[in-house]
Amino acid sequence: MSSSVAKAPESSFSARLRAVRPELTKSEAAIAQWLILNEGTIGLETGASIAAKTGVSPITVSRFFRRLGYKGLPALKTDLQASAANLHLDAVGRTLRLLEGEIGTLIKRDAEAVLGLGSQIARPEWTDAVLALEGASDVFVTGFQTVRGLAEDFARRLSIVRPSVRFVSPHDTGLAEWIHPPGHAPRNCLLLVDTIPYARQAEPIVQMARQAGMSAVVVTDELNTWAARHTPLVFFAPTKVGTFLESTGPLATLLNLITHSVAGRDPERTRERLDRWPEVLRNLDLF
C-alpha cells in the first residue's frame, strides 16, 4: 500500500511562523499552530473567530498579528493572496493534490461516512436517546476491546457537561455500581460502544441493563444485528472505508454529537459546569 503524497511548498507566512515559534508565549503558540494548519481558510475568518477557535482573546490575536508585522487581519489576508499567486498554489490546489492519492481517497470515504451520520441523527430515536442520557440519574458507559478507549473518552467528555457519568468495566468491578437497595429504582441509562469483533459481554450487559429498568443506547458499526433485539436506541456508524483496520472516525463523531446534544438540552447547566471546571483544574494544578 502506497501512501506517499507530494509535499506542497511551504508559504513564506508558514515559514515565518515556524521561525518565531521558540519566542512565542503559550497563547501566541496556539494561534501560530492554528494559522499554520488552517492557512488555506484564513480568508474566511475574522479576528474574533480565530480567537474563539484558539481559546484566546481577540486582543491577543490582534497583538500577535502586529508582532508579525501586519496591521490587522486584512493585511495578512492580502499577503497570503499574493503568496499563493506567486507559488501558483492555493488552498484548493493543495487539497486536490492530496485527494489524487490513496490517502485522499480514504479521507473522502471517511468524510462520506461522517456525512452519512445525518440519517441516524434524523431518526426519531435520536431525540429519545438524548432525552434518556440527559434525564438519567446516572449514566453508565462501557465498551470493550479496541473501542474501549472511545467509550472511556466519551464518558469523560459527557461528565463535563452533566453529572454522574461513569465508565464501568465488568471485569474490574463486576458491575457493583448497579446494586441498589430494595425498592430503590433510579432512572439510569447505559451507553455501550461495540464493533466487530463484537464482545461476548456486550449483549448480556445490555440485557441486564434493560432488565434492571435502564434505558440502553448502543453506538455500533453497520453490521451489528444483535442490539436492536434489546433496545430501539441503536445508532450505526460506518466503519469500513478501505483502511486495513476499520475506521473509528465516524464512531468518534457520532459520540461527540451525542455529547453536544445532551449539553444542548440544558444549556444553563452546561455553561455553569463549564464555568466551574477551570477553577477545579486550577486547584488541582494539573495545567
Coordinates of C-alpha atoms in Angstrom, one line a residue:
M1 CA 0.0 0.0 0.0
S2 CA 1.5 3.3 -1.0
S3 CA 0.6 6.4 1.0
S4 CA 3.1 8.9 -0.4
V5 CA 1.8 12.4 -1.2
A6 CA 3.7 15.1 -2.9
K7 CA 4.6 17.7 -0.3
A8 CA 3.3 21.2 -1.1
P9 CA 5.8 24.1 -0.9
E10 CA 5.6 26.0 2.4
S11 CA 4.4 29.6 2.1
S12 CA 6.5 32.4 3.4
F13 CA 3.9 33.0 6.1
S14 CA 4.1 29.5 7.5
A15 CA 7.9 29.7 7.3
R16 CA 7.8 32.9 9.3
L17 CA 5.6 31.4 11.9
R18 CA 7.8 28.4 12.3
A19 CA 10.9 30.6 12.7
V20 CA 9.4 32.7 15.6
R21 CA 7.8 29.7 17.4
P22 CA 10.6 29.4 20.1
E23 CA 10.0 33.0 21.1
L24 CA 6.2 32.8 21.4
T25 CA 4.1 32.7 24.5
K26 CA 1.7 29.8 25.1
S27 CA -1.2 31.8 23.7
E28 CA 0.8 33.0 20.7
A29 CA 2.0 29.5 20.0
A30 CA -1.6 28.3 19.9
I31 CA -2.5 31.0 17.4
A32 CA 0.5 30.2 15.3
Q33 CA -0.2 26.5 15.3
W34 CA -3.8 27.1 14.2
L35 CA -2.8 29.5 11.5
I36 CA -0.3 27.0 10.0
L37 CA -2.8 24.2 10.0
N38 CA -5.6 26.4 8.5
E39 CA -3.7 28.8 6.2
G40 CA -5.9 27.9 3.3
T41 CA -9.1 29.0 5.0
I42 CA -7.8 32.1 6.8
G43 CA -9.6 34.2 4.2
L44 CA -13.0 33.1 5.7
E45 CA -12.0 34.0 9.3
T46 CA -12.3 37.1 11.4
G47 CA -10.1 38.1 14.4
A48 CA -13.0 37.1 16.7
S49 CA -13.4 33.7 15.1
I50 CA -9.7 32.9 15.2
A51 CA -9.8 33.9 18.9
A52 CA -12.7 31.6 19.6
K53 CA -11.1 28.6 17.8
T54 CA -7.7 29.0 19.6
G55 CA -9.1 29.8 23.0
V56 CA -7.6 33.2 23.4
S57 CA -8.9 36.8 23.4
P58 CA -9.4 38.9 20.3
I59 CA -6.9 41.4 21.7
T60 CA -4.3 38.6 21.9
V61 CA -4.9 37.8 18.2
S62 CA -4.6 41.4 17.2
R63 CA -1.4 41.8 19.2
F64 CA 0.0 38.7 17.6
F65 CA -0.6 39.9 14.1
R66 CA 1.1 43.2 14.9
R67 CA 4.1 41.3 16.3
L68 CA 4.3 39.6 12.9
G69 CA 4.3 43.0 11.2
Y70 CA 0.7 43.1 10.0
K71 CA -1.7 45.9 10.6
G72 CA -4.5 43.5 11.4
L73 CA -6.1 40.5 9.7
P74 CA -6.9 42.2 6.3
A75 CA -3.2 42.9 5.8
L76 CA -2.4 39.3 6.5
K77 CA -5.1 38.1 4.0
T78 CA -3.6 40.4 1.3
D79 CA -0.2 38.9 1.9
L80 CA -1.5 35.4 1.8
Q81 CA -3.2 36.0 -1.5
A82 CA 0.0 37.4 -3.0
S83 CA 2.0 34.5 -1.7
A84 CA -0.5 31.9 -3.2
A85 CA -0.3 33.7 -6.5
N86 CA 3.5 33.6 -6.5
L87 CA 3.6 29.9 -5.6
H88 CA 0.8 29.0 -8.1
L89 CA -0.6 27.0 -5.2
D90 CA -3.8 28.0 -3.4
A91 CA -5.7 26.0 -0.8
V92 CA -7.8 24.3 -3.5
G93 CA -4.7 23.2 -5.3
R94 CA -3.3 21.7 -2.2
T95 CA -6.5 19.8 -1.4
L96 CA -6.7 18.4 -5.0
R97 CA -3.1 17.3 -4.9
L98 CA -3.8 15.4 -1.7
L99 CA -7.1 13.9 -2.9
E100 CA -5.5 12.5 -6.0
G101 CA -3.6 9.9 -3.9
E102 CA -4.7 6.8 -2.0
I103 CA -4.7 8.7 1.3
G104 CA -7.0 11.3 -0.3
T105 CA -9.4 8.5 -1.4
L106 CA -9.5 7.2 2.2
I107 CA -10.1 10.7 3.5
K108 CA -13.1 11.2 1.1
R109 CA -14.5 7.8 2.2
D110 CA -14.2 8.7 5.9
A111 CA -15.8 12.1 5.2
E112 CA -18.7 10.5 3.4
A113 CA -19.2 8.1 6.3
V114 CA -19.3 11.0 8.7
L115 CA -21.8 12.9 6.5
G116 CA -23.9 9.7 6.3
L117 CA -24.5 10.0 10.1
G118 CA -27.1 12.5 9.2
S119 CA -29.5 9.7 8.5
Q120 CA -29.0 8.4 12.0
I121 CA -29.5 11.7 13.7
A122 CA -32.7 12.3 11.7
R123 CA -34.3 9.3 13.2
P124 CA -36.9 9.9 16.0
E125 CA -35.0 7.6 18.2
W126 CA -32.1 10.2 18.3
T127 CA -34.2 12.5 20.4
D128 CA -35.3 9.6 22.7
A129 CA -31.7 8.7 23.2
V130 CA -30.6 12.2 24.0
L131 CA -33.5 12.6 26.5
A132 CA -32.6 9.3 28.2
L133 CA -29.0 10.4 28.6
E134 CA -29.8 13.9 29.7
G135 CA -32.5 12.9 32.2
A136 CA -30.9 9.8 33.8
S137 CA -29.9 9.8 37.4
D138 CA -26.7 8.0 36.5
V139 CA -25.2 7.3 33.1
F140 CA -23.0 4.2 32.7
V141 CA -20.7 3.9 29.7
T142 CA -18.9 0.8 28.6
G143 CA -17.0 -0.6 25.7
F144 CA -14.6 -3.4 25.0
Q145 CA -11.5 -4.4 23.1
T146 CA -10.4 -1.8 20.5
V147 CA -13.3 0.7 21.2
R148 CA -12.9 0.7 25.0
G149 CA -10.8 3.9 24.6
L150 CA -13.6 5.6 22.6
A151 CA -16.1 4.7 25.4
E152 CA -13.8 6.0 28.1
D153 CA -13.2 9.2 26.3
F154 CA -17.0 9.7 25.8
A155 CA -17.6 9.1 29.5
R156 CA -15.1 11.7 30.4
R157 CA -16.4 14.3 28.0
L158 CA -20.0 13.7 28.9
S159 CA -19.1 14.1 32.6
I160 CA -18.0 17.6 31.8
V161 CA -21.5 18.6 30.6
R162 CA -23.7 16.6 33.0
P163 CA -23.1 15.0 36.4
S164 CA -23.0 11.3 37.4
V165 CA -21.4 9.7 34.4
R166 CA -19.2 6.6 35.0
F167 CA -17.3 4.3 32.8
V168 CA -17.9 0.7 34.0
S169 CA -15.9 -2.4 33.3
P170 CA -17.5 -5.7 34.3
H171 CA -14.0 -7.3 34.6
D172 CA -12.9 -4.7 37.2
T173 CA -16.0 -4.2 39.4
G174 CA -18.4 -6.9 38.4
L175 CA -21.0 -4.2 37.9
A176 CA -21.3 -3.5 41.6
E177 CA -22.3 0.0 40.5
W178 CA -25.7 -1.4 39.6
I179 CA -26.5 -2.7 43.0
H180 CA -29.2 -0.6 44.7
P181 CA -31.2 -1.0 47.9
P182 CA -34.6 -2.9 47.5
G183 CA -37.3 -0.7 46.4
H184 CA -34.9 1.9 45.1
A185 CA -35.2 2.2 41.3
P186 CA -33.2 5.2 39.9
R187 CA -33.7 6.2 36.3
N188 CA -30.4 5.2 34.9
C189 CA -29.1 4.8 31.4
L190 CA -26.4 2.6 29.8
L191 CA -24.5 3.6 26.7
L192 CA -22.5 0.8 25.0
V193 CA -19.9 1.2 22.2
D194 CA -19.4 -2.1 20.3
T195 CA -17.9 -3.1 17.0
I196 CA -16.6 -6.1 15.2
P197 CA -15.5 -8.4 16.6
Y198 CA -18.5 -8.0 18.9
A199 CA -17.6 -8.5 22.6
R200 CA -19.1 -11.6 24.2
Q201 CA -20.1 -9.5 27.2
A202 CA -21.8 -6.8 25.2
E203 CA -25.2 -8.4 24.6
P204 CA -25.6 -9.8 28.2
I205 CA -24.8 -6.3 29.7
V206 CA -27.5 -4.6 27.6
Q207 CA -29.9 -7.4 28.6
M208 CA -29.1 -6.9 32.3
A209 CA -29.5 -3.1 32.0
R210 CA -32.9 -3.5 30.4
Q211 CA -34.0 -6.0 33.0
A212 CA -32.9 -3.5 35.7
G213 CA -35.2 -0.9 34.1
M214 CA -32.4 1.2 32.5
S215 CA -32.6 2.8 29.1
A216 CA -29.9 1.4 26.8
V217 CA -28.2 3.3 24.0
V218 CA -25.9 1.3 21.6
V219 CA -23.4 3.0 19.3
T220 CA -22.1 0.4 16.9
D221 CA -21.0 -0.4 13.3
E222 CA -23.1 -1.1 10.3
L223 CA -23.0 -4.9 10.6
N224 CA -24.5 -5.2 14.1
T225 CA -27.6 -7.3 14.2
W226 CA -28.0 -8.1 17.9
A227 CA -28.5 -4.7 19.6
A228 CA -31.9 -4.0 18.1
R229 CA -33.4 -7.0 19.8
H230 CA -32.9 -5.3 23.1
T231 CA -33.3 -1.6 22.6
P232 CA -34.7 0.8 19.9
L233 CA -31.9 3.2 20.7
V234 CA -29.3 1.7 18.3
F235 CA -27.2 4.0 16.2
F236 CA -24.9 2.8 13.4
A237 CA -21.7 4.5 12.2
P238 CA -20.0 3.2 9.0
T239 CA -16.5 1.8 9.7
K240 CA -15.5 0.1 6.5
V241 CA -13.8 2.7 4.4
G242 CA -11.0 0.6 2.9
T243 CA -8.3 1.0 5.5
F244 CA -6.5 -2.0 6.9
L245 CA -8.4 -1.5 10.2
E246 CA -12.0 -0.3 10.5
S247 CA -12.2 3.5 10.8
T248 CA -13.2 4.8 14.2
G249 CA -13.6 8.3 12.9
P250 CA -17.4 8.2 12.3
L251 CA -17.9 6.5 15.7
A252 CA -16.0 9.3 17.4
T253 CA -18.0 11.9 15.6
L254 CA -21.3 10.2 16.5
L255 CA -20.3 10.1 20.2
N256 CA -19.3 13.8 20.0
L257 CA -22.7 14.7 18.6
I258 CA -24.4 12.8 21.4
T259 CA -22.4 14.8 23.9
H260 CA -23.2 18.1 22.2
S261 CA -26.9 17.2 22.0
V262 CA -27.1 16.3 25.7
A263 CA -25.3 19.5 26.6
G264 CA -27.8 21.5 24.5
R265 CA -30.8 20.1 26.4
D266 CA -29.9 22.2 29.4
P267 CA -27.5 24.9 28.2
E268 CA -27.6 26.8 31.5
R269 CA -26.4 23.8 33.5
T270 CA -23.8 23.1 30.8
R271 CA -22.5 26.7 30.9
E272 CA -22.4 26.6 34.7
R273 CA -20.4 23.4 34.7
L274 CA -18.0 24.7 32.0
D275 CA -17.5 27.9 34.0
R276 CA -16.7 26.0 37.2
W277 CA -14.4 23.4 35.7
P278 CA -11.4 25.7 35.1
E279 CA -11.5 26.5 38.8
V280 CA -11.3 22.8 39.7
L281 CA -8.4 22.4 37.3
R282 CA -6.6 25.3 38.8
N283 CA -7.0 23.9 42.3
L284 CA -5.5 20.6 41.1
D285 CA -2.6 22.4 39.5
L286 CA -2.7 20.0 36.6
F287 CA -2.0 22.5 33.8

